[in-house]
Coordinates of C-alpha atoms and ligand atoms in Angstrom, one line a residue:
M152 CA 114.6 80.4 -96.2
P153 CA 115.0 78.0 -93.1
T154 CA 118.9 77.7 -92.3
R155 CA 120.2 75.2 -90.3
P156 CA 120.6 75.8 -86.6
R157 CA 123.3 78.1 -85.8
P158 CA 125.7 77.9 -83.1
D159 CA 125.4 81.5 -81.8
W160 CA 121.4 81.0 -81.3
S161 CA 120.5 80.6 -77.5
L162 CA 120.1 77.2 -75.8
P163 CA 116.3 77.9 -75.6
T164 CA 116.3 78.3 -79.3
R165 CA 118.5 75.4 -80.0
L166 CA 116.5 73.0 -78.4
I167 CA 113.7 74.0 -80.5
H168 CA 115.4 73.6 -83.7
E169 CA 118.7 71.2 -83.1
G170 CA 118.2 68.0 -84.7
E171 CA 114.9 68.7 -86.8
R172 CA 114.3 68.7 -90.5
S173 CA 117.3 66.6 -91.1
Q174 CA 117.6 65.0 -94.9
P175 CA 115.8 61.8 -94.9
P176 CA 118.3 58.7 -94.6
A177 CA 120.1 57.4 -97.6
G178 CA 118.4 53.9 -97.1
R179 CA 114.6 53.7 -97.2
P180 CA 113.1 52.7 -94.1
T181 CA 111.5 49.3 -94.6
A182 CA 108.5 49.9 -92.7
T183 CA 106.6 53.1 -93.2
P184 CA 107.3 55.5 -90.3
I185 CA 104.7 57.3 -88.4
Y186 CA 104.9 60.9 -89.5
T187 CA 103.5 62.9 -86.8
A188 CA 104.4 66.4 -88.7
A189 CA 101.3 68.7 -88.8
T190 CA 103.2 70.9 -91.2
Y191 CA 105.9 71.0 -93.9
V192 CA 108.5 73.4 -94.6
Y193 CA 109.8 73.9 -98.0
E194 CA 113.3 75.4 -99.6
S195 CA 111.3 78.9 -100.6
A196 CA 107.9 80.4 -100.9
E197 CA 108.0 79.8 -104.5
A198 CA 108.6 76.0 -103.7
L199 CA 105.7 76.1 -100.9
D200 CA 103.4 78.0 -103.4
T201 CA 104.1 75.0 -106.1
A202 CA 103.5 72.6 -103.1
F203 CA 100.1 74.3 -102.4
A204 CA 99.1 74.2 -105.9
S205 CA 99.9 70.8 -106.8
G206 CA 97.6 69.0 -104.2
E207 CA 100.2 66.2 -104.1
D208 CA 102.8 67.2 -101.9
Y209 CA 102.6 67.3 -98.0
V210 CA 101.8 70.8 -97.1
Y211 CA 99.5 70.3 -93.8
A212 CA 98.5 67.0 -92.0
R213 CA 94.6 67.6 -92.6
Y214 CA 95.2 67.7 -96.5
G215 CA 97.3 64.5 -96.3
N216 CA 100.2 62.3 -94.3
P217 CA 102.6 60.0 -95.8
T218 CA 101.7 57.3 -93.0
V219 CA 98.0 57.4 -93.9
A220 CA 99.0 57.7 -97.4
A221 CA 100.4 54.1 -97.3
L222 CA 97.4 52.7 -95.7
E223 CA 95.2 54.2 -98.7
R224 CA 97.6 52.8 -101.1
V225 CA 97.3 49.2 -99.8
M226 CA 93.6 49.1 -99.2
A227 CA 93.4 50.7 -103.0
A228 CA 95.1 47.7 -104.1
A229 CA 93.5 45.3 -101.8
E230 CA 89.9 46.5 -103.0
Q231 CA 91.1 47.1 -106.7
G232 CA 90.0 50.6 -106.5
I233 CA 91.5 53.6 -108.1
G234 CA 92.1 55.2 -105.0
A235 CA 91.1 55.2 -101.2
V236 CA 90.7 57.7 -98.4
A237 CA 91.0 56.6 -94.7
F238 CA 89.0 58.1 -91.8
G239 CA 88.9 58.4 -87.9
S240 CA 86.5 55.4 -87.8
G241 CA 83.9 53.2 -89.8
M242 CA 81.2 55.4 -89.0
A243 CA 83.2 58.5 -90.7
A244 CA 84.2 56.6 -93.4
L245 CA 80.3 55.5 -94.0
H246 CA 79.4 59.3 -93.7
A247 CA 81.5 60.3 -96.3
A248 CA 81.1 57.3 -98.5
L249 CA 77.2 58.0 -98.7
L250 CA 77.9 61.6 -99.4
A251 CA 80.4 61.0 -102.1
A252 CA 78.4 58.1 -103.6
G253 CA 75.6 60.9 -104.5
T254 CA 78.1 63.3 -106.6
P255 CA 76.6 63.7 -109.9
R256 CA 78.4 62.8 -112.8
G257 CA 79.6 65.9 -114.3
G258 CA 79.4 67.4 -111.0
T259 CA 81.5 68.2 -108.0
H260 CA 79.3 68.4 -105.0
P261 CA 77.2 65.4 -103.6
Q262 CA 73.4 66.0 -103.9
V263 CA 71.8 62.4 -102.5
R264 CA 68.4 62.4 -103.6
G265 CA 67.5 59.1 -101.8
I266 CA 69.5 56.2 -100.3
L267 CA 68.1 52.2 -100.4
A268 CA 69.9 50.4 -97.8
A269 CA 69.6 46.9 -96.7
R270 CA 67.3 46.1 -94.0
D271 CA 70.2 44.0 -92.2
L272 CA 72.4 46.5 -91.2
Y273 CA 75.2 47.2 -88.4
G274 CA 72.9 49.2 -85.8
A275 CA 74.9 52.5 -85.9
T276 CA 74.7 52.6 -89.5
T277 CA 70.7 52.3 -89.5
N278 CA 71.1 55.2 -86.7
L279 CA 73.1 57.3 -89.3
L280 CA 70.7 56.8 -91.9
N281 CA 67.8 57.6 -89.9
D282 CA 69.0 60.3 -87.3
F283 CA 71.4 62.1 -89.7
F284 CA 70.2 61.7 -93.2
A285 CA 66.7 61.0 -92.9
A286 CA 66.4 63.8 -90.4
Q287 CA 68.2 66.2 -92.8
G288 CA 65.1 65.6 -94.9
M289 CA 67.1 62.9 -97.7
P290 CA 64.5 60.0 -98.3
V291 CA 65.7 56.7 -96.9
A292 CA 63.9 53.4 -97.6
Y293 CA 65.0 49.7 -96.7
C294 CA 64.3 46.6 -98.4
D295 CA 65.7 43.1 -98.3
M296 CA 68.7 43.3 -100.4
C297 CA 68.7 39.2 -100.8
D298 CA 65.1 39.6 -102.5
L299 CA 65.9 41.0 -105.8
A300 CA 62.3 41.6 -106.8
A301 CA 62.0 43.6 -103.7
V302 CA 65.1 45.8 -104.7
D303 CA 63.5 46.3 -108.2
A304 CA 60.2 47.6 -106.5
A305 CA 62.1 50.0 -103.8
I306 CA 64.2 51.2 -106.7
A307 CA 61.1 52.0 -108.7
E308 CA 59.3 53.5 -106.0
L309 CA 62.4 55.8 -104.5
H310 CA 64.7 56.5 -107.3
P311 CA 67.6 56.4 -104.9
D312 CA 70.7 57.3 -106.4
V313 CA 72.8 55.6 -103.7
L314 CA 72.3 51.7 -102.7
L315 CA 73.9 50.3 -99.4
V316 CA 74.6 46.9 -98.6
E317 CA 76.9 45.0 -96.2
Q318 CA 78.4 41.9 -97.5
I319 CA 77.7 39.3 -95.2
S320 CA 75.1 40.6 -92.7
N321 CA 74.7 41.1 -89.2
P322 CA 73.8 38.7 -87.5
L323 CA 72.1 36.3 -89.8
L324 CA 75.1 36.5 -92.2
K325 CA 73.0 36.8 -95.5
V326 CA 75.2 37.1 -98.8
A327 CA 74.5 39.7 -101.1
D328 CA 74.7 39.3 -104.9
I329 CA 76.8 42.1 -105.6
A330 CA 77.0 41.9 -109.4
E331 CA 73.1 41.6 -109.4
L332 CA 72.8 44.6 -107.1
A333 CA 75.7 46.7 -109.1
R334 CA 73.8 45.9 -112.4
R335 CA 70.6 47.1 -111.1
A336 CA 72.2 50.4 -109.4
K337 CA 73.8 51.1 -112.6
A338 CA 70.6 50.7 -114.8
A339 CA 68.9 53.3 -112.2
G340 CA 71.7 55.7 -112.4
A341 CA 72.6 55.0 -108.7
R342 CA 75.9 53.8 -107.0
L343 CA 76.3 50.7 -105.1
V344 CA 78.0 51.0 -101.9
V345 CA 79.1 48.0 -100.1
D346 CA 80.4 47.7 -96.4
N347 CA 82.8 44.9 -96.8
T348 CA 83.9 45.1 -93.2
M349 CA 82.5 41.6 -92.4
A350 CA 83.5 39.8 -95.7
T351 CA 86.9 41.7 -96.0
P352 CA 88.8 41.6 -99.5
I353 CA 90.1 38.1 -98.6
V354 CA 86.6 36.8 -98.9
Q355 CA 85.6 39.0 -101.9
Q356 CA 86.3 42.2 -103.7
P357 CA 83.1 44.1 -104.5
L358 CA 84.4 46.7 -106.7
A359 CA 85.5 43.7 -109.2
L360 CA 82.0 42.8 -109.3
G361 CA 80.4 46.0 -110.2
A362 CA 80.4 48.0 -107.0
D363 CA 81.3 51.7 -107.1
V364 CA 82.6 52.4 -103.5
V365 CA 83.6 49.9 -100.7
V366 CA 83.8 50.6 -97.1
H367 CA 85.4 49.2 -94.1
S368 CA 85.4 49.6 -90.5
A369 CA 89.2 49.3 -90.0
T370 CA 88.6 48.8 -86.2
K371 CA 87.5 45.2 -87.1
Y372 CA 89.6 42.6 -89.5
L373 CA 92.2 45.2 -90.9
G374 CA 93.3 46.5 -87.5
G375 CA 92.7 43.1 -86.4
H376 CA 94.0 43.3 -82.8
A377 CA 91.2 45.0 -80.8
D378 CA 93.8 48.3 -80.2
V379 CA 92.7 50.8 -83.0
I380 CA 89.5 52.9 -84.2
G381 CA 89.6 53.6 -88.0
G382 CA 87.8 53.4 -91.4
V383 CA 88.5 53.3 -95.0
V384 CA 86.7 54.1 -98.2
V385 CA 87.9 52.8 -101.6
A386 CA 86.5 54.2 -105.0
R387 CA 86.2 52.9 -108.4
A388 CA 85.9 56.2 -109.9
A389 CA 88.2 59.3 -109.7
L390 CA 85.1 61.7 -109.2
V391 CA 84.3 59.5 -105.8
R392 CA 87.8 59.6 -104.7
D393 CA 88.2 63.2 -105.3
T394 CA 85.0 63.9 -103.2
L395 CA 85.9 61.9 -100.5
R396 CA 89.3 63.6 -100.1
R397 CA 87.7 66.9 -100.2
Y398 CA 85.0 65.9 -97.2
S399 CA 88.1 64.6 -95.6
K400 CA 89.5 67.8 -95.7
L401 CA 86.2 70.0 -95.1
L402 CA 84.7 68.0 -92.2
G403 CA 88.5 67.1 -90.6
S404 CA 87.1 63.4 -90.2
L405 CA 90.7 62.0 -90.9
L406 CA 92.4 59.0 -89.4
G407 CA 95.6 60.0 -87.3
P408 CA 99.1 58.7 -88.2
F409 CA 99.5 56.4 -85.0
E410 CA 96.2 54.7 -85.9
A411 CA 97.1 54.3 -89.5
Q412 CA 100.6 52.9 -88.7
L413 CA 98.7 50.2 -86.2
I414 CA 96.1 49.4 -89.3
L415 CA 99.0 49.3 -91.8
R416 CA 100.6 46.8 -89.8
G417 CA 97.5 44.6 -89.1
V418 CA 96.7 44.6 -93.1
K419 CA 100.0 43.0 -93.6
T420 CA 99.0 39.7 -91.8
L421 CA 95.3 40.2 -93.1
A422 CA 95.4 37.0 -95.5
L423 CA 96.9 34.9 -92.9
R424 CA 94.6 36.0 -90.2
V425 CA 91.6 36.0 -92.1
R426 CA 92.4 32.5 -93.7
Q427 CA 93.1 30.9 -90.5
Q428 CA 89.7 32.6 -89.2
C429 CA 87.8 31.1 -92.0
A430 CA 89.1 27.7 -91.5
N431 CA 88.4 27.8 -87.8
A432 CA 85.1 29.1 -88.5
A433 CA 84.2 26.4 -91.0
A434 CA 85.0 23.9 -88.4
V435 CA 83.1 25.6 -85.8
A436 CA 79.9 26.0 -87.8
A437 CA 80.3 22.1 -88.8
W438 CA 80.6 20.9 -85.2
L439 CA 77.4 23.3 -84.1
D440 CA 75.6 21.8 -86.9
E441 CA 76.1 18.0 -85.6
Q442 CA 74.8 19.4 -82.2
P443 CA 71.2 18.7 -81.3
D444 CA 70.3 21.7 -79.4
V445 CA 71.6 24.3 -82.1
A446 CA 70.5 26.1 -85.1
V447 CA 73.4 27.3 -87.2
Y448 CA 73.7 30.4 -89.7
Y449 CA 76.9 30.1 -91.6
P450 CA 77.2 30.6 -95.6
G451 CA 79.5 27.4 -95.7
L452 CA 76.8 25.2 -94.5
A453 CA 74.7 23.7 -97.5
A454 CA 71.4 24.6 -95.5
H455 CA 72.2 28.4 -95.6
P456 CA 69.8 30.2 -98.1
Q457 CA 72.9 31.8 -100.2
H458 CA 75.3 29.1 -100.1
Q459 CA 75.2 28.4 -103.6
L460 CA 75.8 32.4 -104.3
A461 CA 78.6 32.4 -101.9
A462 CA 80.4 29.5 -103.2
R463 CA 80.3 30.7 -106.7
T464 CA 81.6 34.4 -105.7
F465 CA 83.5 34.2 -102.5
D466 CA 87.0 33.7 -103.0
G467 CA 87.3 30.0 -101.5
C468 CA 86.3 30.8 -98.3
F469 CA 82.8 31.8 -96.3
G470 CA 83.9 34.1 -93.8
A471 CA 84.8 33.9 -90.0
M472 CA 81.4 34.9 -88.6
V473 CA 79.3 32.0 -87.2
S474 CA 75.9 32.8 -85.6
F475 CA 73.8 30.5 -83.9
E476 CA 70.4 29.9 -81.8
L477 CA 70.3 27.8 -78.7
R478 CA 66.9 26.0 -79.2
N479 CA 64.5 25.8 -76.5
A480 CA 66.7 28.7 -74.6
D481 CA 65.3 32.1 -73.2
R482 CA 67.3 35.1 -72.4
A483 CA 68.4 33.7 -69.2
A484 CA 69.8 30.7 -70.7
A485 CA 71.5 32.4 -73.4
F486 CA 73.3 34.6 -70.7
A487 CA 74.1 31.7 -68.6
F488 CA 75.5 29.6 -71.7
V489 CA 77.9 33.2 -72.5
D490 CA 79.1 33.3 -68.9
R491 CA 80.2 29.8 -69.1
L492 CA 82.8 30.2 -71.8
E493 CA 86.5 30.4 -70.6
L494 CA 88.3 31.1 -73.8
I495 CA 85.7 32.9 -75.8
L496 CA 85.4 36.5 -75.1
P497 CA 81.9 38.2 -74.5
A498 CA 82.9 41.4 -76.2
T499 CA 81.5 43.7 -78.7
S500 CA 83.2 44.0 -81.8
L501 CA 84.7 41.4 -84.3
G502 CA 87.3 40.7 -86.8
D503 CA 89.8 40.4 -83.7
I504 CA 92.6 37.5 -83.1
Y505 CA 90.5 36.7 -80.2
T506 CA 87.3 34.8 -80.6
L507 CA 84.4 37.2 -79.7
I508 CA 80.8 36.3 -78.6
T509 CA 77.9 38.7 -78.6
L510 CA 74.3 38.6 -78.0
P511 CA 72.7 40.6 -80.9
L512 CA 69.6 40.9 -78.3
I513 CA 71.6 43.2 -76.0
S514 CA 74.2 44.7 -78.5
S515 CA 73.4 45.3 -82.4
H516 CA 69.9 44.8 -81.9
R517 CA 68.7 46.1 -78.4
D518 CA 66.9 49.3 -79.8
L519 CA 64.6 47.3 -81.7
T520 CA 61.4 45.9 -80.5
P521 CA 60.7 42.4 -79.8
E522 CA 58.6 42.5 -82.8
Q523 CA 61.2 44.2 -85.0
R524 CA 63.6 41.6 -83.9
A525 CA 61.4 38.5 -84.4
E526 CA 60.3 40.2 -87.9
R527 CA 64.0 39.9 -89.0
G528 CA 64.5 36.5 -87.5
I529 CA 66.5 37.0 -84.6
R530 CA 65.6 35.3 -81.3
D531 CA 66.7 36.2 -77.8
S532 CA 68.9 33.0 -77.9
M533 CA 70.9 34.2 -80.7
V534 CA 74.7 34.4 -80.5
R535 CA 77.2 35.6 -82.8
L536 CA 80.6 34.5 -82.8
S537 CA 83.6 36.2 -84.4
V538 CA 86.1 33.2 -84.7
G539 CA 89.5 33.9 -83.9
I540 CA 92.8 32.6 -84.8
E541 CA 93.1 30.4 -81.8
D542 CA 93.7 26.7 -82.2
V543 CA 90.3 25.5 -83.2
R544 CA 90.3 22.4 -80.6
D545 CA 90.3 25.0 -77.7
I546 CA 87.4 27.1 -79.2
L547 CA 85.5 23.9 -79.9
A548 CA 86.3 22.6 -76.3
D549 CA 85.2 25.8 -74.8
L550 CA 81.6 25.9 -76.8
Q551 CA 81.2 22.1 -75.8
Q552 CA 81.8 22.7 -72.1
A553 CA 79.5 25.7 -72.1
L554 CA 76.8 23.8 -74.2
A555 CA 76.6 21.1 -71.9
G556 CA 76.2 23.1 -68.9
N557 CA 73.0 24.0 -70.8
R558 CA 71.6 20.6 -70.8
L559 CA 71.8 20.5 -67.1
P560 CA 68.5 21.0 -65.2
Ligands
PLP609 C1 82.1 48.4 -86.7 C2 81.3 48.3 -87.8 C3 81.0 49.7 -88.5 C4 81.5 51.1 -87.5 O1 82.6 50.6 -87.3 P1 83.5 51.7 -86.4 O2 84.7 51.5 -86.7 O3 83.2 51.4 -84.9 O4 83.1 53.3 -86.3 C5 80.4 49.8 -89.5 N1 79.7 48.6 -90.3 C6 80.1 47.6 -89.7 C7 79.6 46.3 -90.7 C8 80.9 47.1 -88.6 O5 81.3 46.0 -88.0

């Protein structure tokens, strides 16, 4: 049994052991500490054996970490799931979520037989489906998830066991009818995976509408400050949660404690930030809609194709992403518009406290051919704003001066 450091030990030995493994303080820390320990010691071999057997106690950090567990608990609550598992990035989370969603009921090992995914997806997600899943021989098909007849036809043809959709799509900000998709997935014996990164649980909680799995890139709204990479998967059923945990242990694609603490800290202000961001975005969308040379995409505007659905199923706000096209502008004019901005940052990513702008043409959709972009309705002059928490008057003034420059000869 490990003893307390003894005074007769030599200096090098005492430097290693003195001060370590003390009792936790009587008072509980208000905020969860960053547990950096890779391993844990127990009073006896018997106690260690019991800890290994329980699967609940901390033994080795790849199996579980208290800082990461705190983040997993708050995210399970935020998304109304039975449990959550954190991963080292949004992509690692999606990979594990798609595998785990293919776990047959009554079985323990994922056997994905087919994935039906939305056509509008984050670029790297499309690459994951094509270059990893399809490349391994797994059938993958795409359809417009807003067209329920197309979804029915694709399900009948593919017999997928996993459906994947992003709530609030990129960059056209389409809104998915989660309840209808969940009903169809269930009838087909499939599980519905929702990437809720763009919406956040402040705007909608897909598990409550019947989805089976929710995925987040925690790099975006959950972290919120452009300083951390991470991902989280929330499950509705114990079977999926347990598979996720097993895969995290097996593949080692887990989140580290420092990152977990940053995200945990971010989540505390998620509601405040996202509500402010949604209010700012609504004001930006309304102002842009008044401008003569601009076509706006925002679920909060009455002209948006899924405005009614969003009004009915979102929690009183419409998200903080606003996309728009500069009418009569080509690639060069769009570049010039972005270069004139003084406050809004031309950075990739989204969900930060800073207002960010991207051109899908050169970022998320650069690997598509011009024809494929046109087919998806993405013009060269389309820009996507991730609205931040700055004073909205400053955001509007920046857009105004940059747009005014566009009209000059
Ligand atoms: C960023 C993003 C991802 C990938 O997340 P990473 O943290 O960059 O790995 C997946 N889905 C959506 C919708 C995203 O915006």
